[in-house]
Short mmCIF file of C-alpha atoms in Angstrom, two decimals:
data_model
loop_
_atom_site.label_atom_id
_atom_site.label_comp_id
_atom_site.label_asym_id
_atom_site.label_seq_id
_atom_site.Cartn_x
_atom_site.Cartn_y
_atom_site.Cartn_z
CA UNK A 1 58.51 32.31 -7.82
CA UNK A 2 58.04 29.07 -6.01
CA UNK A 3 60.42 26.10 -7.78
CA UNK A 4 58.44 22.90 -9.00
CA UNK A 5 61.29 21.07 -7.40
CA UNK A 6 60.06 21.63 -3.82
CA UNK A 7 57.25 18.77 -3.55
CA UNK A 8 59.03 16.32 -6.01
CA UNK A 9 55.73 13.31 -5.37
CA UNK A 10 52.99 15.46 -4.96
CA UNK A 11 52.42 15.50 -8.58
CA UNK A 12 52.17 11.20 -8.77
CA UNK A 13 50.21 11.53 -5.17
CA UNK A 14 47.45 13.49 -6.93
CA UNK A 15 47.71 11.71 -10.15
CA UNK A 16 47.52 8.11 -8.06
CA UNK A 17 44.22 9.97 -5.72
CA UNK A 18 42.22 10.90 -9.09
CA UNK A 19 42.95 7.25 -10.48
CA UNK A 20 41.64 5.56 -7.46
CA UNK A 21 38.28 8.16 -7.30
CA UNK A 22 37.93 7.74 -11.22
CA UNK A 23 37.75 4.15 -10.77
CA UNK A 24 35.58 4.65 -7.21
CA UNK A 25 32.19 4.02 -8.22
CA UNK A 26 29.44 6.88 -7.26
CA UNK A 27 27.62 4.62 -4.75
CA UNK A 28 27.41 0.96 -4.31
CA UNK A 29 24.72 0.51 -6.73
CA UNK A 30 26.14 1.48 -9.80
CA UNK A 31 29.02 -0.34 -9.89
CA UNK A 32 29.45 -3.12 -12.33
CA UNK A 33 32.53 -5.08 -11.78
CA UNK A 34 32.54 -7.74 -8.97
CA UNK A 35 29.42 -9.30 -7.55
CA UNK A 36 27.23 -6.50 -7.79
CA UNK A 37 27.19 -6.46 -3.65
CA UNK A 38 25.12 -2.99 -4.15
CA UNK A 39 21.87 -4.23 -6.28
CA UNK A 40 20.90 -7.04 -3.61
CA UNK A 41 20.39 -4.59 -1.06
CA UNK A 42 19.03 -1.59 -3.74
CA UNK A 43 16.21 -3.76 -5.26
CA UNK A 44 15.58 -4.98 -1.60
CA UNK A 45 15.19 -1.11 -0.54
CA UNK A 46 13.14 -0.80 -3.41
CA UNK A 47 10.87 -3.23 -2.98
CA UNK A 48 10.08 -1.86 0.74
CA UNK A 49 9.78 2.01 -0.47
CA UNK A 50 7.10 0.79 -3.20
CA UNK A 51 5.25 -1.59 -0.50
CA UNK A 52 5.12 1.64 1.30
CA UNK A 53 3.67 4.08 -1.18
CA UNK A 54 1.41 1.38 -2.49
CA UNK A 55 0.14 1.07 1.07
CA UNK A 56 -0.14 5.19 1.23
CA UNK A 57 -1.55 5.30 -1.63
CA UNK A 58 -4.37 2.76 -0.63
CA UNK A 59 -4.78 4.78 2.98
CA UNK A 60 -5.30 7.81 0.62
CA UNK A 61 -7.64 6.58 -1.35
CA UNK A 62 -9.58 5.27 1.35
CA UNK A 63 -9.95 8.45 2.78
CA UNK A 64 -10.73 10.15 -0.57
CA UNK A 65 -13.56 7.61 -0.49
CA UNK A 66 -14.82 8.53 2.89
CA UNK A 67 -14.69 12.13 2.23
CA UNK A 68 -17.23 11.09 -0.79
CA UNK A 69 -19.34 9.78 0.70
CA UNK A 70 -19.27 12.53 3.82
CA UNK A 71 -19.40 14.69 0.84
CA UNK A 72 -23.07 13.04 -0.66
CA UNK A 73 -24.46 12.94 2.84
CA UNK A 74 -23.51 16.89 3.13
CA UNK A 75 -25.65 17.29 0.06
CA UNK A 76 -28.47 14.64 1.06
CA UNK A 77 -29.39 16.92 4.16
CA UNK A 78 -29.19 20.08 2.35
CA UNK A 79 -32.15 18.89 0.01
CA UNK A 80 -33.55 18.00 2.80
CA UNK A 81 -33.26 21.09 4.61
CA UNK A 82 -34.42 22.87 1.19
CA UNK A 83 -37.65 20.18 1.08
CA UNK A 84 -38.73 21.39 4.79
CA UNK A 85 -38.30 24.67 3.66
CA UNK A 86 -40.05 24.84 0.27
CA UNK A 87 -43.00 23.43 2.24
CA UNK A 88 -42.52 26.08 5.38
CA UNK A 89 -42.97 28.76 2.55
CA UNK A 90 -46.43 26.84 1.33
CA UNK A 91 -47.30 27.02 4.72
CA UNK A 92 -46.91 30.80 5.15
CA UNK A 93 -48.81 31.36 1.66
CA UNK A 94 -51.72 29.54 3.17
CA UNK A 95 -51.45 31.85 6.34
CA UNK A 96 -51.29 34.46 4.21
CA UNK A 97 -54.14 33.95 1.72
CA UNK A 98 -56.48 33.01 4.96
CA UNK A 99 -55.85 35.97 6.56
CA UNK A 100 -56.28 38.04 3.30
CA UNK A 101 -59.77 35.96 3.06
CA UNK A 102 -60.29 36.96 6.43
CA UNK A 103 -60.20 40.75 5.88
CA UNK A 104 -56.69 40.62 6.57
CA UNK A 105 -56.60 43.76 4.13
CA UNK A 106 -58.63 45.84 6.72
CA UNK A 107 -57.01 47.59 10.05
CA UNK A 108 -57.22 45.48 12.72
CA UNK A 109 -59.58 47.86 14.46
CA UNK A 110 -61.82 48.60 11.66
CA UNK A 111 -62.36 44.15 11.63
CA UNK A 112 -62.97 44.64 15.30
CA UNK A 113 -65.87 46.86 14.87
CA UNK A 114 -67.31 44.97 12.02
CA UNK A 115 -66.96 41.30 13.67
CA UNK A 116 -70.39 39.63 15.04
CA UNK A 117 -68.01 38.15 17.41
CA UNK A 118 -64.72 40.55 18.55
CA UNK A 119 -63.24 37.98 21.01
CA UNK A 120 -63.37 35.12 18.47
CA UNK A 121 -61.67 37.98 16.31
CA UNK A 122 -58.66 38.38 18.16
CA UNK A 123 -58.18 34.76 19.02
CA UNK A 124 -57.63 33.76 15.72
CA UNK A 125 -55.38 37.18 15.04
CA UNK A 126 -53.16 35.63 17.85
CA UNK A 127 -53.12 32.40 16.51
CA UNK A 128 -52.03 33.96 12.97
CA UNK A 129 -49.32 35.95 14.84
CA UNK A 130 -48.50 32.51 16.07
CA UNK A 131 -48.26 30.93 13.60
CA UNK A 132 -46.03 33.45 11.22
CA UNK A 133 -43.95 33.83 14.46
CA UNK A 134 -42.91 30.24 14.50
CA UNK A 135 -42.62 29.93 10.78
CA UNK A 136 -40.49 32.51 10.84
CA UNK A 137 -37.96 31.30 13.45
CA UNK A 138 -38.46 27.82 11.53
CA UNK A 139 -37.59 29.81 8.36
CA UNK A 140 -34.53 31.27 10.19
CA UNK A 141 -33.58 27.97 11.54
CA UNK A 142 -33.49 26.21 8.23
CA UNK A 143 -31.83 29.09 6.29
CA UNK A 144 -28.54 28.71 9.48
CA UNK A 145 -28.39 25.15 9.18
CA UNK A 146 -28.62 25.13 5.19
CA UNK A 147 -25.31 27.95 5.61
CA UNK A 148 -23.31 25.68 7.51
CA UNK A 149 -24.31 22.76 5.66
CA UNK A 150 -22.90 24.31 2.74
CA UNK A 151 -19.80 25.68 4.49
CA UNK A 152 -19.45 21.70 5.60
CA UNK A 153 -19.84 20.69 2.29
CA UNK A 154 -17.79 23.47 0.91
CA UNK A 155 -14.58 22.05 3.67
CA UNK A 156 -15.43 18.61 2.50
CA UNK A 157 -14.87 19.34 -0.88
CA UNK A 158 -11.60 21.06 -0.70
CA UNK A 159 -10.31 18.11 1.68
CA UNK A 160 -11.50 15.40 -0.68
CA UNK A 161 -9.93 17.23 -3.39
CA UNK A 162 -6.39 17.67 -1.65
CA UNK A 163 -6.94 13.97 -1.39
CA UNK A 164 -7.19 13.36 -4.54
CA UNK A 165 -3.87 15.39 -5.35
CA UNK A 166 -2.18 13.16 -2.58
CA UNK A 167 -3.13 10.28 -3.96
CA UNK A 168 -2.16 11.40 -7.84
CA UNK A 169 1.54 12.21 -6.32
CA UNK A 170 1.70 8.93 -4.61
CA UNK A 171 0.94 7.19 -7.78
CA UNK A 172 3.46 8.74 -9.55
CA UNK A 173 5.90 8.20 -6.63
CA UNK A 174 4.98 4.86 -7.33
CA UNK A 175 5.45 4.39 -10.62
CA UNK A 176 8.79 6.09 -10.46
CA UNK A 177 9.96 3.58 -7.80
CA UNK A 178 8.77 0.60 -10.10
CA UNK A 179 10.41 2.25 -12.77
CA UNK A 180 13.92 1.85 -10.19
CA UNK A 181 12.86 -1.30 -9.50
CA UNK A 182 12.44 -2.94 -12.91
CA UNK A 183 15.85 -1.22 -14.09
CA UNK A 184 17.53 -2.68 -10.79
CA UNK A 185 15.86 -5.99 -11.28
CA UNK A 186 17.62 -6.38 -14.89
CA UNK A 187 20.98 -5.82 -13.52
CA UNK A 188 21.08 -7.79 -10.91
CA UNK A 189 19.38 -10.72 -12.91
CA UNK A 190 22.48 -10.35 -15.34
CA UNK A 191 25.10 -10.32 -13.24
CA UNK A 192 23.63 -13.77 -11.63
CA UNK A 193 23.45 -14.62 -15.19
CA UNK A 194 27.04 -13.89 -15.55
CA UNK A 195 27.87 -15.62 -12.35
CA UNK A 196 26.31 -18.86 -13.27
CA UNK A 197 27.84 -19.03 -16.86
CA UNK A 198 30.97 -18.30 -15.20
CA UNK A 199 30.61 -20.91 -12.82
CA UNK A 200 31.55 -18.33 -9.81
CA UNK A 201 29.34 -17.94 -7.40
CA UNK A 202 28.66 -14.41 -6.04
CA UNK A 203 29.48 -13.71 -2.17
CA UNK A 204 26.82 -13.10 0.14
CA UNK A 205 25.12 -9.73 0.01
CA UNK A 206 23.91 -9.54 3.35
CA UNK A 207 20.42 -7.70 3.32
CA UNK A 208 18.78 -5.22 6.16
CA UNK A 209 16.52 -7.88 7.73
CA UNK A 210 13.00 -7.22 8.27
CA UNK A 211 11.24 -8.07 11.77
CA UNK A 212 11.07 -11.62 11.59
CA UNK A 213 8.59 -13.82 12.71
CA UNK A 214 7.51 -13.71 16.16
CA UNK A 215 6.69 -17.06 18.17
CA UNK A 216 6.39 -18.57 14.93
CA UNK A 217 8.53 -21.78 14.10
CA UNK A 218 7.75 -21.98 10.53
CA UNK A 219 6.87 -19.84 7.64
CA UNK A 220 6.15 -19.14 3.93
CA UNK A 221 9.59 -18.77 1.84
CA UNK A 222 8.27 -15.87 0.30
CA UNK A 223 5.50 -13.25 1.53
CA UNK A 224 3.45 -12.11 -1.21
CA UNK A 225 3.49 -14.88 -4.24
CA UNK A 226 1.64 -17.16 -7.11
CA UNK A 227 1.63 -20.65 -6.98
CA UNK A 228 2.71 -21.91 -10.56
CA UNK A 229 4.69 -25.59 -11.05
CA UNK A 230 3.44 -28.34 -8.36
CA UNK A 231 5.41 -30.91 -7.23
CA UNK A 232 5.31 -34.15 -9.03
CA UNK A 233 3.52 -32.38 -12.42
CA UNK A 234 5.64 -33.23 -15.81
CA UNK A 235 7.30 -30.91 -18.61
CA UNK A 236 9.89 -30.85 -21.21
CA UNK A 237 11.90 -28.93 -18.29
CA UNK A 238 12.59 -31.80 -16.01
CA UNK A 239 13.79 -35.15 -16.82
CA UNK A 240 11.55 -37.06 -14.71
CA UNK A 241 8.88 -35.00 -12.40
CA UNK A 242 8.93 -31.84 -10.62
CA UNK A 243 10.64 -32.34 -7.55
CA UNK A 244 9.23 -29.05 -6.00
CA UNK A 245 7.14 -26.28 -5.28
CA UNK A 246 7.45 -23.31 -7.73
CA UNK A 247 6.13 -19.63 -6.48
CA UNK A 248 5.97 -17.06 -8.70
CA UNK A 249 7.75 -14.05 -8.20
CA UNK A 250 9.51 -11.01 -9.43
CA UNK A 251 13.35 -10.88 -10.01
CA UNK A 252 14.95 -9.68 -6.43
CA UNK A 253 11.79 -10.68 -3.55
CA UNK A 254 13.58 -11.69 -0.47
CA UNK A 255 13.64 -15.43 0.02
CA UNK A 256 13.31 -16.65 3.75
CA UNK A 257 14.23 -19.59 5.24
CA UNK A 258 11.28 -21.44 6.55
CA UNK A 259 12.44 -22.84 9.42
CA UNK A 260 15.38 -22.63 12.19
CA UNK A 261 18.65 -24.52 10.69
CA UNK A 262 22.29 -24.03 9.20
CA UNK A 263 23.24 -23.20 6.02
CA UNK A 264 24.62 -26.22 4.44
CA UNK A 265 25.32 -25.54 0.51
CA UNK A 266 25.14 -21.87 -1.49
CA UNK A 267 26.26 -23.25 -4.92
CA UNK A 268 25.59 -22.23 -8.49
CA UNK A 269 25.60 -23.50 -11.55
CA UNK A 270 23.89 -26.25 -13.62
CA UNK A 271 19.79 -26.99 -13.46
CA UNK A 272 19.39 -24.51 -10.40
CA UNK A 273 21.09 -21.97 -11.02
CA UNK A 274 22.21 -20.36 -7.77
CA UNK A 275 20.75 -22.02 -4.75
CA UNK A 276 20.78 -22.01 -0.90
CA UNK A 277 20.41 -25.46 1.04
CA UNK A 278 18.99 -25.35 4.72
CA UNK A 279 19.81 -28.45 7.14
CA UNK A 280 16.69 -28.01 9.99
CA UNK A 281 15.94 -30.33 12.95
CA UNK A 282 14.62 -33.35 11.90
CA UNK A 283 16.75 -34.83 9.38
CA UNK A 284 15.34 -32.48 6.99
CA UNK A 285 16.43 -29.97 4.18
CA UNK A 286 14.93 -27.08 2.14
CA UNK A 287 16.94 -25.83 -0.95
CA UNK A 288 15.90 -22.36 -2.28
CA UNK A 289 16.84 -22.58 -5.84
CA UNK A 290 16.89 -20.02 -9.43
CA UNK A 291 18.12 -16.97 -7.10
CA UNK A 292 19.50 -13.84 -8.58
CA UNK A 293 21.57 -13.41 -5.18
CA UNK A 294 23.12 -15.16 -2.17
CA UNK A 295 22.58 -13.33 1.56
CA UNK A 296 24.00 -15.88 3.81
CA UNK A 297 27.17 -18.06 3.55
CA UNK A 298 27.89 -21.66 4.30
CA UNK A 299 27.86 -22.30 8.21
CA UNK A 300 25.44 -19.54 8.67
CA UNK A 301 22.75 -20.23 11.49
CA UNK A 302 19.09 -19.14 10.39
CA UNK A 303 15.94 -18.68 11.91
CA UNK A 304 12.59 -18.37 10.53
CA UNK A 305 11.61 -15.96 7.78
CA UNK A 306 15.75 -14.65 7.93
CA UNK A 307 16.03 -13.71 4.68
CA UNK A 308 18.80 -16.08 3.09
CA UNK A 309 18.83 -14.76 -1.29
CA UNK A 310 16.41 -12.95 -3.39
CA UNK A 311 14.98 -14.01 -6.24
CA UNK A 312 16.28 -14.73 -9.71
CA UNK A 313 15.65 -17.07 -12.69
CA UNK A 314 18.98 -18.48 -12.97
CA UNK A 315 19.26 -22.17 -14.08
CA UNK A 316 16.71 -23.97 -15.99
CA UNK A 317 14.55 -21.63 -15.92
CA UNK A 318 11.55 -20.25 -18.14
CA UNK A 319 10.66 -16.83 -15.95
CA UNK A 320 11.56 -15.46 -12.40
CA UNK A 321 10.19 -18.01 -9.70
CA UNK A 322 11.74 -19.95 -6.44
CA UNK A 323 11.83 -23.19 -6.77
CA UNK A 324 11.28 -24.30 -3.04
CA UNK A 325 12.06 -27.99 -2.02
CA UNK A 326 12.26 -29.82 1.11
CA UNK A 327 14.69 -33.44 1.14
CA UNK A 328 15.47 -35.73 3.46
CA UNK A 329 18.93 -35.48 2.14
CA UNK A 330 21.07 -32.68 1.28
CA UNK A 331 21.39 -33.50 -2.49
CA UNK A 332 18.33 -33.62 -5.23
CA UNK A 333 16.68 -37.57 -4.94
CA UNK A 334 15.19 -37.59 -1.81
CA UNK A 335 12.20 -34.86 -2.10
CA UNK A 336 8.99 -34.47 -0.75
CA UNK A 337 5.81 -33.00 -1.31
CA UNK A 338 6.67 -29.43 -0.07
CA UNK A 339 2.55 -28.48 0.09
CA UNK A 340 1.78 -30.70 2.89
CA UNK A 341 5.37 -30.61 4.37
CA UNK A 342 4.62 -26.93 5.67
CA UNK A 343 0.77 -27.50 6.05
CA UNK A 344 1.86 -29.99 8.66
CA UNK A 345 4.01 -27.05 10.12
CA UNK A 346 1.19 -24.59 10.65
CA UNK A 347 2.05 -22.63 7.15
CA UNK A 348 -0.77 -23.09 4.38
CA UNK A 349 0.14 -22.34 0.89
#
């Protein structure tokens, strides 16, 4: 029998290794102490794998739509097809009762010996075995072509169907990345909640950066987004006018900075919640206010469309939105219109 007394720490070793996995979160997403540095980049990843089925899912559906319509042109010829045919089979009845008239019922010898005229006889019997000949290879022709129009139409039925079962998967794909989305939204907006009220500011959570801009010196903050709050309009929310230019958008869309510059404040905290301040060329500055998260610290170099934060409602705010302003100084007071500001600069809004 082995004694106990041979590994004297290996009891406290094990004891101290299940305390520090037990307190090890599962993955960087689902921790909740600290700054949340693994929701940034999970509603970020989220946002991308939704563009992506929504964009399948369109492709699909697209397709689904040719295949329709490939479908109902399938089915135009075939009646068609049937149309020539139905009036190939009124053709041979007229053969037929003509020749019947004829004495079509009588050997063609006996109508031979009975005709006033035996060579005008047998030109119109040729021209009757003519004439069934080709309607009959007509006949034949039709009834081939009507078989593989229906096999085609058959094919493009199945296909449009399996199209149709794509496209109901990549909906619910969809849906269940929203789903992700929405839950991962609400966490992150809380712990930038937390953050503000605490007056802390959470570190930079630096974000997989898409392909930026190329030969482009100056872009949109935000890609896909709905103007709302102008600059210069009034409301109970500001003390004096709207100093900026408000775009609509969910909790967590990747903010860019508009322009090549250095990061000059990341603060949070009163009116604006957490916000990013860029210094460009110029003598001028852009803050990037309400954000749920930081992506770049102070000192940072940036270049266009870099994404800098994503999206929050932090602050004095009513809903998720960015609240985009460009200065000539790096504190509030010295604002301009942002509209025109980035017109001028080749971006329309």
């Amino acid at each position: 029998m082995r004694s106990s007394r041979r590994h004297p720490l290996l009891v406290p070793v094990l004891l101290c290794a299940l305390a520090v996995l037990a307190a090890r979160p599962t993955d960087g997403t689902d921790a909740d102490a600290g700054s949340g540095a693994g929701l940034g980049p999970e509603v970020a990843r989220l946002y991308e794998d939704a563009a992506k089925a929504t964009q399948r899912y369109e492709e699909g559906r697209r397709e689904a739509e040719a295949q329709r319509s490939k479908a109902l042109e399938y089915e135009k010829r075939l009646d068609e097809q049937r149309q020539k045919i139905d009036a190939m089979h009124e053709d041979l009845g007229r053969i037929a009762r003509a020749q019947y008239r004829g004495g079509g019922g009588l050997p063609l010898t006996a109508r031979m010996f009975l005709a006033d005229d035996p060579d005008e006889l047998m030109r119109r019997q040729r021209a009757f075995t003519r004439a069934d000949l080709a309607v009959n290879k007509a006949i034949g022709k039709s009834l081939r072509a009507e078989a593989r129009l229906a096999a085609d139409e058959a094919k493009a039925q199945v296909a449009w169907q399996a199209l149709e079962k794509r496209n109901a998967d990549l909906a619910a794909l969809k849906t269940r990345i929203e789903g992700k989305l929405e839950a991962a939204r609400v966490r992150l907006e809380g712990r930038a909640d937390a953050s503000v009220a605490a007056g802390s500011c959470p570190g930079a959570v630096r974000l997989d950066q898409q392909d930026l801009p190329v030969g482009r010196s100056w872009v949109a903050p935000v890609e896909a987004y709905e103007l709302s709050a102008s600059f210069g309009s009034g409301g109970s929310r500001w003390a004096n006018r709207h100093t900026g230019q408000d775009f609509a958008v969910p909790v967590g869309t990747p903010v860019g900075s508009v322009g090549t510059g250095r990061v000059v404040q990341v603060s949070c905290g009163g009116a604006f919640g957490i916000q990013v301040v860029v210094q460009h060329a110029g003598g001028y500055y852009t803050q990037y206010a309400h954000l749920a998260s930081v992506a770049v610290d102070q000192g940072d170099r940036v270049r266009p469309g870099q994404w800098i934060g994503q999206s929050g409602s932090t602050g004095n705010s009513t809903g998720p939105h960015l609240h985009f302003e460009v200065r000539v100084t790096p504190e509030m007071g010295s604002a301009l219109d942002p509209v025109p500001w980035l017109s001028q600069r080749g971006v329309p809004l």
